[in-house]
Coordinates of C-alpha atoms in Angstrom, one line a residue:
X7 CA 9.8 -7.1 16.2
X8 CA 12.7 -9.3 16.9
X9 CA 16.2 -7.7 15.2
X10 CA 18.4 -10.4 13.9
X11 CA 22.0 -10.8 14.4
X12 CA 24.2 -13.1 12.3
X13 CA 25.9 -14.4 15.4
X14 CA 22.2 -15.0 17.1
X15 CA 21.2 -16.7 13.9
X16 CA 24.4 -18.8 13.8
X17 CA 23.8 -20.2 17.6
X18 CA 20.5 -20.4 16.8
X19 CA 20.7 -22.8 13.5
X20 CA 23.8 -24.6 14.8
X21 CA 21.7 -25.7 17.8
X22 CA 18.8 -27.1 15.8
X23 CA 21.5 -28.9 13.6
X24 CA 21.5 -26.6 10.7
X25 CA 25.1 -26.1 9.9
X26 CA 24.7 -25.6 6.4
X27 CA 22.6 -22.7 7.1
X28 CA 24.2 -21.3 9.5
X29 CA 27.4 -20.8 7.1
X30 CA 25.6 -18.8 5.0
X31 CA 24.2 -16.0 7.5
X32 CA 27.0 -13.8 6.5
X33 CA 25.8 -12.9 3.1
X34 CA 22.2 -12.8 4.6
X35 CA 21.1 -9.1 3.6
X36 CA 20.1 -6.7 5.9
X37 CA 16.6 -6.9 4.6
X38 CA 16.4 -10.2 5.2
X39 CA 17.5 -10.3 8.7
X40 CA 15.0 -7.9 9.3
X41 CA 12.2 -10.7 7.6
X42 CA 13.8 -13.0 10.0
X43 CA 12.9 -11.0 13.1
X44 CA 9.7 -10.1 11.5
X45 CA 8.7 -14.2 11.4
X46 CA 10.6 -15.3 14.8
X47 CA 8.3 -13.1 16.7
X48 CA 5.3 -14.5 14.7
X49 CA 6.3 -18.1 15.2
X50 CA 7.2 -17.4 19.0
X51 CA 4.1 -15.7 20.1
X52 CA 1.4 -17.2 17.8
X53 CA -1.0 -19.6 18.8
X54 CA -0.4 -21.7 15.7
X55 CA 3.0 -22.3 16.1
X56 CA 2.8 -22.9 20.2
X57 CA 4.8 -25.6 21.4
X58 CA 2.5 -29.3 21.9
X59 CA 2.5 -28.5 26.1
X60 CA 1.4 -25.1 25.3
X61 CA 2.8 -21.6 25.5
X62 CA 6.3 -20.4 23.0
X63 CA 8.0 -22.6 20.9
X64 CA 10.9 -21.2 22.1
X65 CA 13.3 -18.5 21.0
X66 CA 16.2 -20.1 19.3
X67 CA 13.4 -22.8 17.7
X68 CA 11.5 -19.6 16.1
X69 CA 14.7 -18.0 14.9
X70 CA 15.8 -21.1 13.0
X71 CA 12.2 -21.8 11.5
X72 CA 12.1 -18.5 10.2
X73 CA 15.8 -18.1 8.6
X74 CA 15.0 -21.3 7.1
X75 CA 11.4 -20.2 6.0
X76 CA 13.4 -16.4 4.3
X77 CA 16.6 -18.1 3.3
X78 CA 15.3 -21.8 1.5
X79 CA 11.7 -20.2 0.9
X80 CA 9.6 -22.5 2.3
X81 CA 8.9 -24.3 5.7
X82 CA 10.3 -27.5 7.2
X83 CA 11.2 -29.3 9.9
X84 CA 14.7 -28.5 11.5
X85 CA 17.5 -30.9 11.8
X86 CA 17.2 -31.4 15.7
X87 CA 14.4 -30.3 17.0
X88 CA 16.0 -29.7 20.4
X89 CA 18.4 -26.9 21.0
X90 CA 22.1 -28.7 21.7
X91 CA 25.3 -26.6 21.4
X92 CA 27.8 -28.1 19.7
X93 CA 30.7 -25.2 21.4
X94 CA 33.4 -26.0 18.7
X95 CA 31.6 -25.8 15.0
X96 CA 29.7 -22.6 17.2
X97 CA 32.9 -21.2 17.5
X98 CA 33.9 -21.9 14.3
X99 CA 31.0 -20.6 13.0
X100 CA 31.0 -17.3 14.9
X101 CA 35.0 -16.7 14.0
X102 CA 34.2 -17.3 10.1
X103 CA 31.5 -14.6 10.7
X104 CA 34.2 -12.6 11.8
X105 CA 36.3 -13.2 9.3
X106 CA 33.3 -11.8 6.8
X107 CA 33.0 -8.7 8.1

C-alpha cells in the first residue's frame, strides 16, 4: 500500500489542476489518507485503470483520482489530465500546510 502524505497529495492535485482539493488535504483524516494510498496503488497497478499506450497511469495521476474518489465520493475526470507544476500556488499550497500543522 501506498502511504499518503498531505504534501504528496498537494503536488499531486495541484499538478492535475485541482487546487480546490488540494487546499483541503490538511483536514484530510488520517484514515482517509490511508484510503487514499489504499486506491492509488489500485488505480496504478490495475489493468482497468492502465494508461491508453499500456502499462501505469502514472503516480501523481493515481494519487489525484483517488483523493478525489475518498474526498468528493465518487469518480471523475481531473482538471488537467497531464501533470504540470505550477511552482508558486505549489508553494503556496505546501506553506499553508505548514501553517496547519
Amino acid at each position: 500500500m501506498l502511504h499518503g502524505r498531505r504534501d504528496t497529495l498537494v503536488r499531486a492535485l495541484l499538478a492535475h489542476g485541482e487546487n480546490e482539493l488540494a487546499g483541503r488535504t490538511p483536514s484530510l483524516s488520517d484514515e482517509q489518507l490511508e484510503r487514499i494510498g489504499e486506491l492509488a496503488e489500485h488505480y496504478a497497478v490495475s489493468p482497468e485503470h492502465a494508461a491508453p499506450q499500456g502499462g501505469s497511469i502514472g503516480i501523481t495521476r493515481a494519487i489525484s483520482l483517488a483523493t478525489l474518489d475518498v474526498v468528493e465520493g465518487a469518480s471523475r475526470e481531473l482538471h488537467r489530465t497531464e501533470g504540470q507544476r505550477d511552482r508558486s500556488a505549489e508553494e503556496e499550497a505546501l506553506r499553508r500546510l505548514g501553517a496547519g500543522r
